[in-house]
Coordinates of C-alpha atoms in Angstrom, one line a residue:
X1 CA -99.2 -27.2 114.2
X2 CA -101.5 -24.2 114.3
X3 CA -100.9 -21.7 111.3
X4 CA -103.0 -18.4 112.6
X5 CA -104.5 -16.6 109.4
X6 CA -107.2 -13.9 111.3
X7 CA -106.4 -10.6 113.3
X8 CA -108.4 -12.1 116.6
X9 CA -106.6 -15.5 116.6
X10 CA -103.6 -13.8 117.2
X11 CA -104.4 -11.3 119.2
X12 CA -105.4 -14.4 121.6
X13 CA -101.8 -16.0 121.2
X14 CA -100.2 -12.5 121.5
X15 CA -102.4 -11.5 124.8
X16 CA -100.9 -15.2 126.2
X17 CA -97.3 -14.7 125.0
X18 CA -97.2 -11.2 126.8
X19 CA -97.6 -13.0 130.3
X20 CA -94.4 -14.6 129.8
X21 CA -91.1 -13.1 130.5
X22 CA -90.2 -14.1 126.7
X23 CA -91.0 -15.2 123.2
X24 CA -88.4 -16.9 120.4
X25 CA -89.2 -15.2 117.1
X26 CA -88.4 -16.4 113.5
X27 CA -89.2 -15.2 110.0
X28 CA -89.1 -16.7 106.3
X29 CA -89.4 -14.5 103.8
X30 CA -87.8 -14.4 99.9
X31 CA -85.9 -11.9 98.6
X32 CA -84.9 -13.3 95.0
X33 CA -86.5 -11.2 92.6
X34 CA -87.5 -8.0 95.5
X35 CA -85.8 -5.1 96.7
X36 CA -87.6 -5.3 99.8
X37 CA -87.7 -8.9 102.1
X38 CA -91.5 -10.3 101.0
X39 CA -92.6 -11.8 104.4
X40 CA -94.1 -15.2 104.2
X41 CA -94.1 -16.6 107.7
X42 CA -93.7 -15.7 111.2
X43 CA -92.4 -18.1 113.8
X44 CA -93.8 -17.3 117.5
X45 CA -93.2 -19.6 120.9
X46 CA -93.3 -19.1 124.3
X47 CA -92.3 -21.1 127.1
X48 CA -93.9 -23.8 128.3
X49 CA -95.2 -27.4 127.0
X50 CA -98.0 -28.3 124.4
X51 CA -99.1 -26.8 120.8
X52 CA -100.8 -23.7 122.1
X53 CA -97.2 -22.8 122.9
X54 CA -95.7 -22.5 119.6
X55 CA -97.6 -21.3 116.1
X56 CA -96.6 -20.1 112.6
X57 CA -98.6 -16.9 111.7
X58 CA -99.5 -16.0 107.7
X59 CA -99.0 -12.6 107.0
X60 CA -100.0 -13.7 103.3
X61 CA -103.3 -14.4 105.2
X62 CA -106.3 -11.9 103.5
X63 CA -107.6 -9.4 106.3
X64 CA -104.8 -10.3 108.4
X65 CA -102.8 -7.5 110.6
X66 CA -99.6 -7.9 112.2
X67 CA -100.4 -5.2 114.9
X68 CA -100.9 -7.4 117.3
X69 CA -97.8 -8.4 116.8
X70 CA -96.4 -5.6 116.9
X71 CA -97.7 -4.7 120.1
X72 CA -96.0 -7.7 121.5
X73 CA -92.8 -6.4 120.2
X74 CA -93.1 -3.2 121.7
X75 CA -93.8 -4.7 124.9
X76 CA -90.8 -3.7 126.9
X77 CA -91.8 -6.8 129.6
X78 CA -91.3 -9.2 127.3
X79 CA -87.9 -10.1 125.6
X80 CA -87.9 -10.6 121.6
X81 CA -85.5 -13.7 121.2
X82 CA -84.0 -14.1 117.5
X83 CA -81.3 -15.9 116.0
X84 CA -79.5 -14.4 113.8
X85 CA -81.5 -11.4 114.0
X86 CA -80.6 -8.8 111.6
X87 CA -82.5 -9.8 108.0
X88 CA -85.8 -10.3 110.7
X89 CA -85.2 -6.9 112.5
X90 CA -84.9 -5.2 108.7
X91 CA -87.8 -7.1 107.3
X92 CA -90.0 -5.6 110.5
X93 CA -88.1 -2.4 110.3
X94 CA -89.1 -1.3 106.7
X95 CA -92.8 -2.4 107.7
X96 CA -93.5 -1.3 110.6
X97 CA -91.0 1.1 111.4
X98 CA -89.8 -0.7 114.8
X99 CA -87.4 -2.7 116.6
X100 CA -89.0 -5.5 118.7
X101 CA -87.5 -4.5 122.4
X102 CA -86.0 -5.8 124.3
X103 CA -84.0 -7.9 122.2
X104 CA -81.5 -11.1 122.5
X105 CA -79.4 -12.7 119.7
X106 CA -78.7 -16.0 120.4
X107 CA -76.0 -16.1 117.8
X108 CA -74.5 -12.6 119.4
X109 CA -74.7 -14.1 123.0
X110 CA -73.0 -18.0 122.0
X111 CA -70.4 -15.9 120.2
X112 CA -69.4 -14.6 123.5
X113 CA -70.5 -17.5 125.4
X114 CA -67.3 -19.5 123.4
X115 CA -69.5 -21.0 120.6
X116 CA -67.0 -20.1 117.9
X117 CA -67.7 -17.4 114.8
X118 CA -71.2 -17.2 114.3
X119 CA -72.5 -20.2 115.5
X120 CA -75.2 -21.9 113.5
X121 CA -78.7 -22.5 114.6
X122 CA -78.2 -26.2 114.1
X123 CA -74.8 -26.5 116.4
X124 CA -76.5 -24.9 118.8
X125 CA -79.6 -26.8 119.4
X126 CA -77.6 -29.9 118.7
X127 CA -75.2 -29.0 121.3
X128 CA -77.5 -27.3 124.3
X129 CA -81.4 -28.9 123.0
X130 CA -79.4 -32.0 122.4
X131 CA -81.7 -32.2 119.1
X132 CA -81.5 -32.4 115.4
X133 CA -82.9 -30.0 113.0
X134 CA -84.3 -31.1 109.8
X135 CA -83.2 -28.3 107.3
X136 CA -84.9 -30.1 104.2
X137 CA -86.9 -27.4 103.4
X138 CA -84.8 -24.7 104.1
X139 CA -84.8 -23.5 100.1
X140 CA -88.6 -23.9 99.7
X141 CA -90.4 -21.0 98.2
X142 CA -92.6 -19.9 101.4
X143 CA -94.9 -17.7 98.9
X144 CA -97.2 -20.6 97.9
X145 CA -100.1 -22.0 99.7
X146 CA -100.7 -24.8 101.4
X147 CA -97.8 -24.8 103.5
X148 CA -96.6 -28.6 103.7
X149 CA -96.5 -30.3 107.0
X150 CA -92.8 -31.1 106.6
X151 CA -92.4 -27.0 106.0
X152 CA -94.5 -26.5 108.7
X153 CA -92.6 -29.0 111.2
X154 CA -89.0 -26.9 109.7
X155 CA -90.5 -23.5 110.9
X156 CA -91.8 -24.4 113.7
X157 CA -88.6 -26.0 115.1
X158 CA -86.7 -22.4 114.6
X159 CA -88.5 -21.3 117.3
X160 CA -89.4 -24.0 119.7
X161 CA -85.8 -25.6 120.5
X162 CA -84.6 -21.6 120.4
X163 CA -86.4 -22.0 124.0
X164 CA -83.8 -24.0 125.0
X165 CA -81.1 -21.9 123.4
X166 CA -82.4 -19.2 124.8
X167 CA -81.9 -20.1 128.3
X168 CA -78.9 -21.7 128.6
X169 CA -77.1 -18.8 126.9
X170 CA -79.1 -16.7 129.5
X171 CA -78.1 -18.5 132.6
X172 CA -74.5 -18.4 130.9
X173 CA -74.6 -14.6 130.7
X174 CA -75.5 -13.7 134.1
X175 CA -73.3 -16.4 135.5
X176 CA -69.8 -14.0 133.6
X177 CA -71.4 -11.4 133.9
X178 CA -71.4 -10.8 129.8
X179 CA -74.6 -10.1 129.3
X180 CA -73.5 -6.3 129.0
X181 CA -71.1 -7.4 126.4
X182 CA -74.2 -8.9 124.4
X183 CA -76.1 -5.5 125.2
X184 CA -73.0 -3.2 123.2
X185 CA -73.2 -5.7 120.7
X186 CA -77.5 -5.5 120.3
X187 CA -77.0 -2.0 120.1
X188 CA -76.1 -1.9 116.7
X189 CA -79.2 -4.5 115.5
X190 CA -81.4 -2.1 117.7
X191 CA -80.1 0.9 115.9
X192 CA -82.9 2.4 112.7
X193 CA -79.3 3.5 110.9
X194 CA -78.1 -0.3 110.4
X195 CA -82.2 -0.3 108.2
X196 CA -81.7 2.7 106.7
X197 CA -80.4 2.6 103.0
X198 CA -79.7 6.1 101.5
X199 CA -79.5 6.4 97.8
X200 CA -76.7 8.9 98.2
X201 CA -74.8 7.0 99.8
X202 CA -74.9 3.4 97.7
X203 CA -71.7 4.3 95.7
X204 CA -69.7 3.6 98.7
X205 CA -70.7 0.4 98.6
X206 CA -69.1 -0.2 95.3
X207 CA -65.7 -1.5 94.5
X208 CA -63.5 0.8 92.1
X209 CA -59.8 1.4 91.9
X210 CA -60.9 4.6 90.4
X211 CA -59.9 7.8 92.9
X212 CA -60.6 10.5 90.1
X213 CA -63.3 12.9 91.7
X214 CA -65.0 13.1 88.2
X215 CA -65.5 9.3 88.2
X216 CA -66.9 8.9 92.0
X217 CA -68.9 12.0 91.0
X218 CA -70.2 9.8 88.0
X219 CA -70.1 6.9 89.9
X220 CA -72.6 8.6 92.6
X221 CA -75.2 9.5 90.7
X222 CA -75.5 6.5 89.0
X223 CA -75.5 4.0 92.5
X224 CA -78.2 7.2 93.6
X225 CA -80.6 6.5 90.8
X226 CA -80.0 2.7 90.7
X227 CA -80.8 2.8 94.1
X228 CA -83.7 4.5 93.8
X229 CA -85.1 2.9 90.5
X230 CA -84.9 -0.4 92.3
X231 CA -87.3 0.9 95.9
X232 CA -89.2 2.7 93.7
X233 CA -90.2 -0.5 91.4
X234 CA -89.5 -3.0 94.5
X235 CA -86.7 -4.8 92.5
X236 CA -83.5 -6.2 93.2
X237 CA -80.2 -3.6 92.2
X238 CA -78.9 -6.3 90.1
X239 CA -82.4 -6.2 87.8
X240 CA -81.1 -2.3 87.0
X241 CA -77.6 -2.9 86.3
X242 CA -75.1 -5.1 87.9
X243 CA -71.7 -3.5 89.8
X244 CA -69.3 -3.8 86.8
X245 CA -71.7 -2.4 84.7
X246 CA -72.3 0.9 87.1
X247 CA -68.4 1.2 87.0
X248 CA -68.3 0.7 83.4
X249 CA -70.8 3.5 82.7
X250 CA -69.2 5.8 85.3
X251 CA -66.1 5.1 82.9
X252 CA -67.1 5.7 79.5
X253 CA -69.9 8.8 80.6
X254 CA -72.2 7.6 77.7
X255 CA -74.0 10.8 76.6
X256 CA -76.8 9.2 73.9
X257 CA -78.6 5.9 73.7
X258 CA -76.6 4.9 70.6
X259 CA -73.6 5.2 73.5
X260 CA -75.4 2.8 75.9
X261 CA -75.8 0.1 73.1
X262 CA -72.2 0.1 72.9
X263 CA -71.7 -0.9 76.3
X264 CA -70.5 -4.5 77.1
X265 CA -72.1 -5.1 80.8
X266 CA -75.3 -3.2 79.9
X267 CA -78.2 -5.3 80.4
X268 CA -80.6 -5.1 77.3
X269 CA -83.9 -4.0 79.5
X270 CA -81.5 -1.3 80.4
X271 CA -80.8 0.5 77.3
X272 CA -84.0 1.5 76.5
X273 CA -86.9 3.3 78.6
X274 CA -86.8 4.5 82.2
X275 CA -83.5 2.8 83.0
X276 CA -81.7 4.4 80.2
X277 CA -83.0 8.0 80.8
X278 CA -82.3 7.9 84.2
X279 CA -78.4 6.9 83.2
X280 CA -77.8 9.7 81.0
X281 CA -79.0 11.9 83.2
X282 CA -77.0 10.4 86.1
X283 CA -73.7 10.5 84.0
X284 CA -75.1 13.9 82.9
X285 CA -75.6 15.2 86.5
X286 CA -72.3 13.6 87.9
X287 CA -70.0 15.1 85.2
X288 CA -71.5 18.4 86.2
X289 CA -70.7 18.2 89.3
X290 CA -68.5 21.0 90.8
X291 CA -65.1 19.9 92.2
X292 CA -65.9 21.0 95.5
X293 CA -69.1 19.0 94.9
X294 CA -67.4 15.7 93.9
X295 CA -66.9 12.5 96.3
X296 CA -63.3 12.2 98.4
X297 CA -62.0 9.2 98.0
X298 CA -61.3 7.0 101.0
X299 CA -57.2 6.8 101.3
X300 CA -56.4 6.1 104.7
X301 CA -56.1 2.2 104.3
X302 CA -53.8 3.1 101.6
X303 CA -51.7 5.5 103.6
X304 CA -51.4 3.5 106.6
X305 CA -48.4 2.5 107.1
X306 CA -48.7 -1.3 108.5
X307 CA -45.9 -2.7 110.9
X308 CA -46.0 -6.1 109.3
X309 CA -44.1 -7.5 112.5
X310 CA -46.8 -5.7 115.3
X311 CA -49.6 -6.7 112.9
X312 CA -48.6 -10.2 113.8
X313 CA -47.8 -10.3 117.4
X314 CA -51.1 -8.7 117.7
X315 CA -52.4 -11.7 115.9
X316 CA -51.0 -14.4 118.6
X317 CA -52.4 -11.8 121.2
X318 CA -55.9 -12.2 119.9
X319 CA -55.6 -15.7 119.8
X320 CA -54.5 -16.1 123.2
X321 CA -57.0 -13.7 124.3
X322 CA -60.2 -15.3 122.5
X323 CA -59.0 -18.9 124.0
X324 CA -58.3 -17.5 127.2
X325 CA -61.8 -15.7 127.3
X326 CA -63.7 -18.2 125.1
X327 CA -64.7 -15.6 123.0
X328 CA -64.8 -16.1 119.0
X329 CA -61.9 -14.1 118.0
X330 CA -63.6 -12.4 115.1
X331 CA -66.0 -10.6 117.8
X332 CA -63.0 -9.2 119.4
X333 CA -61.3 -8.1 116.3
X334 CA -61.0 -8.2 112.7
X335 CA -57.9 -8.3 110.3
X336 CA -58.3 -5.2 109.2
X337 CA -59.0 -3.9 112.9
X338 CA -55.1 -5.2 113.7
X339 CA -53.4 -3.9 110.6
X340 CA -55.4 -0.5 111.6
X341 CA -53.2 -0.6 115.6
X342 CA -50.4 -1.7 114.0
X343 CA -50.6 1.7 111.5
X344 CA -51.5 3.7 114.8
X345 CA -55.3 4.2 114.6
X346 CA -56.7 3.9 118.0
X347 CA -60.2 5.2 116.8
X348 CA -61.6 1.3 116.5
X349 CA -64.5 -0.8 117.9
X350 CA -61.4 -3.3 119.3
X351 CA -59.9 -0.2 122.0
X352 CA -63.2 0.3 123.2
X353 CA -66.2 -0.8 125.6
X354 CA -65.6 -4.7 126.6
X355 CA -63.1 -5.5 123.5
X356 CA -60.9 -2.8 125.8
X357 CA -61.0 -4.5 128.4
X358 CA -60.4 -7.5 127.2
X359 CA -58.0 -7.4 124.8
X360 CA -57.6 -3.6 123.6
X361 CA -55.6 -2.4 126.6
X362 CA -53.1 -5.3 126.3
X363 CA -52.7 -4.3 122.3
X364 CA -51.8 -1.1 122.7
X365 CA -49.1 -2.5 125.6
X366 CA -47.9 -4.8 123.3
X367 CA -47.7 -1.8 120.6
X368 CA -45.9 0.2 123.2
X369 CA -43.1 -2.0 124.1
X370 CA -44.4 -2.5 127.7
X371 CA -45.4 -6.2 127.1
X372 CA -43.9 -9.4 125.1
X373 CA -45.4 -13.0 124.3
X374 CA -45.1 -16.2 126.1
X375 CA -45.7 -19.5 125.1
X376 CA -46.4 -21.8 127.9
X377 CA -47.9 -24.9 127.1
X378 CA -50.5 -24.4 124.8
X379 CA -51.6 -21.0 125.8
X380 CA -49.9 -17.6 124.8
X381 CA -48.9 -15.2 127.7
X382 CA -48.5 -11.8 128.3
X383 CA -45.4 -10.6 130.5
X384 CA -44.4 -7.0 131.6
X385 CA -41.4 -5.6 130.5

């Protein structure tokens, strides 16, 4: 099990990898007490037989660079195999400001290949590597050094039976012809807007009942300079001030320190200092806010007015499609994405590209009147009316 810790070892392994038409990639990293993903590991193999193959590279190693690496990954002759790609792509992302390309997710591609909603690493090598996975130390703390063997064995095995994985799904793809399915699906992992987190935009990430543009206003300003704080000092939003308190402050608009002691969600660290000063002048800021300046609220899921009955005919039709297809159904379409064609939207993910074809073209039928349901046997049928 070869750990590489120095710039010229793995420029050797990355100079070998790049003759190969593809390398399986992994990461462990922790994020506890961070902001940002702390890299610990990196999980490389290529194909082929024998330990040179497969090796774990420290980043934690002094004097070592990852551009080598990074090379690799720009290496448009070599494709970047992940599982569950998007906390890796983020990590490398905020880094080293790139997207490995070209890039396959096997958890995208065995989604579509009839794996079921986001199948897990372990079903699939169990299923297609016919092998078992030892996740014992999956919730070891990858910071420290030494590295045991058995942690060593764990990463390793991310990468090598992902060989396996890899290919099957591959040969699966071209043989349906749904490899450009996976390829409108990638595009969103490959995109720098899925990494990028704006400050003023957090708020919309928070839950409120609250439509009042004062209170978003508020709200805002306070998600802004949370948001901030935490990059800024590298922690994790929660260390700042948790959700409920951000909507309790947007509430009550404390104006004085003697007001933030009074709060009940406040953390302590929080009500003195840096963190307290940056409140009041977020509540400050916020409540000055013109009207014309202040946040719209999002009201079209409660306008839309839900046909309860199409909502669940288009149900069954997603079922039927997704078995018919063997295609997890939740890649198709969402709950919300049915209850949205059932209110009229046809602006969705669901009516276009592949989904279309599949099954969006036969929901708005359905919607129209121009089709009806079948049962026959244990499969659901469409027939024109």
């Amino acid at each position: 099990m070869q750990t590489i810790t120095t710039t010229d070892a793995l420029i050797e392994f990355c100079t070998r990898a790049a003759q190969h038409p593809y390398v399986t990639v992994d990461t462990e990293f922790l994020r506890e007490r961070t902001y940002y993903s702390k890299l610990c590991l990196v999980q490389l193999a290529y194909p082929g037989e024998g330990d040179e193959t497969a090796v774990l590279v420290d980043p934690l190693a002094d004097g070592l660079s990852l551009e080598p690496l990074y090379a690799l990954f720009r290496n448009e002759d070599v494709v970047k195999v992940f599982h569950a790609a998007r906390q890796d792509l983020e990590i490398f992302y905020v880094d080293a400001g790139l997207i490995p390309t070209p890039l396959f997710d096997t958890q995208v591609a065995a989604m579509v290949c009839g794996f079921g909603e986001q199948a897990g690493y372990e079903t699939l090598v169990k299923r297609i590597a016919k092998a078992q996975v030892d996740k014992s130390s999956r919730f070891t703390d990858w910071s420290r050094r030494p590295l045991s063997d058995a942690q060593k064995k764990y990463a390793l095995a991310d990468v090598t039976h992902l060989r396996k994985v890899y290919e099957y799904l591959a040969r699966e793809l071209a043989k349906s012809g749904r490899d450009k399915w996976v390829a409108e699906e990638l595009a969103v992992l490959t995109s720098p807007e899925t990494y990028i987190t704006r400050p003023e935009d957090a708020w919309q990430r928070i839950k409120t009942r609250n439509n009042s543009g004062r209170y978003l206003a508020i709200l805002r300003e306070l998600a802004s300079f949370r948001e901030k704080y935490a990059q800024m000092r590298n922690v994790p939003r929660s260390r700042v001030y948790k959700d409920d308190a951000l909507a309790e402050l947007a509430a009550t608009k404390p104006a004085s320190v003697e007001d933030l002691g009074r709060s009940r969600l406040l953390l302590r660290e929080a009500r003195k200092g840096d963190i307290a000063d940056g409140i009041l002048k977020a509540v400050a800021d916020g409540q000055a806010a013109a009207p014309e300046d202040q946040p719209e609220p999002d009201l079209s899921r409660d306008k839309m007015q839900v046909n309860p009955a199409i909502a669940d005919l288009l149900r069954v039709l997603l079922k039927g499609v997704a078995d018919r297809e063997g295609v997890a159904s939740k890649l198709i379409a969402t709950a919300s994405d049915l209850d949205a064609i059932a209110a009229g939207q046809r602006d969705l993910p669901a009516l276009s590209g592949w989904r279309r074809d599949v099954f969006g073209a036969e929901a708005l039928r359905l919607c129209d009147g121009k089709i009806a349901l079948r049962v026959k046997g244990s499969t659901i049928e469409t027939v024109a009316l």
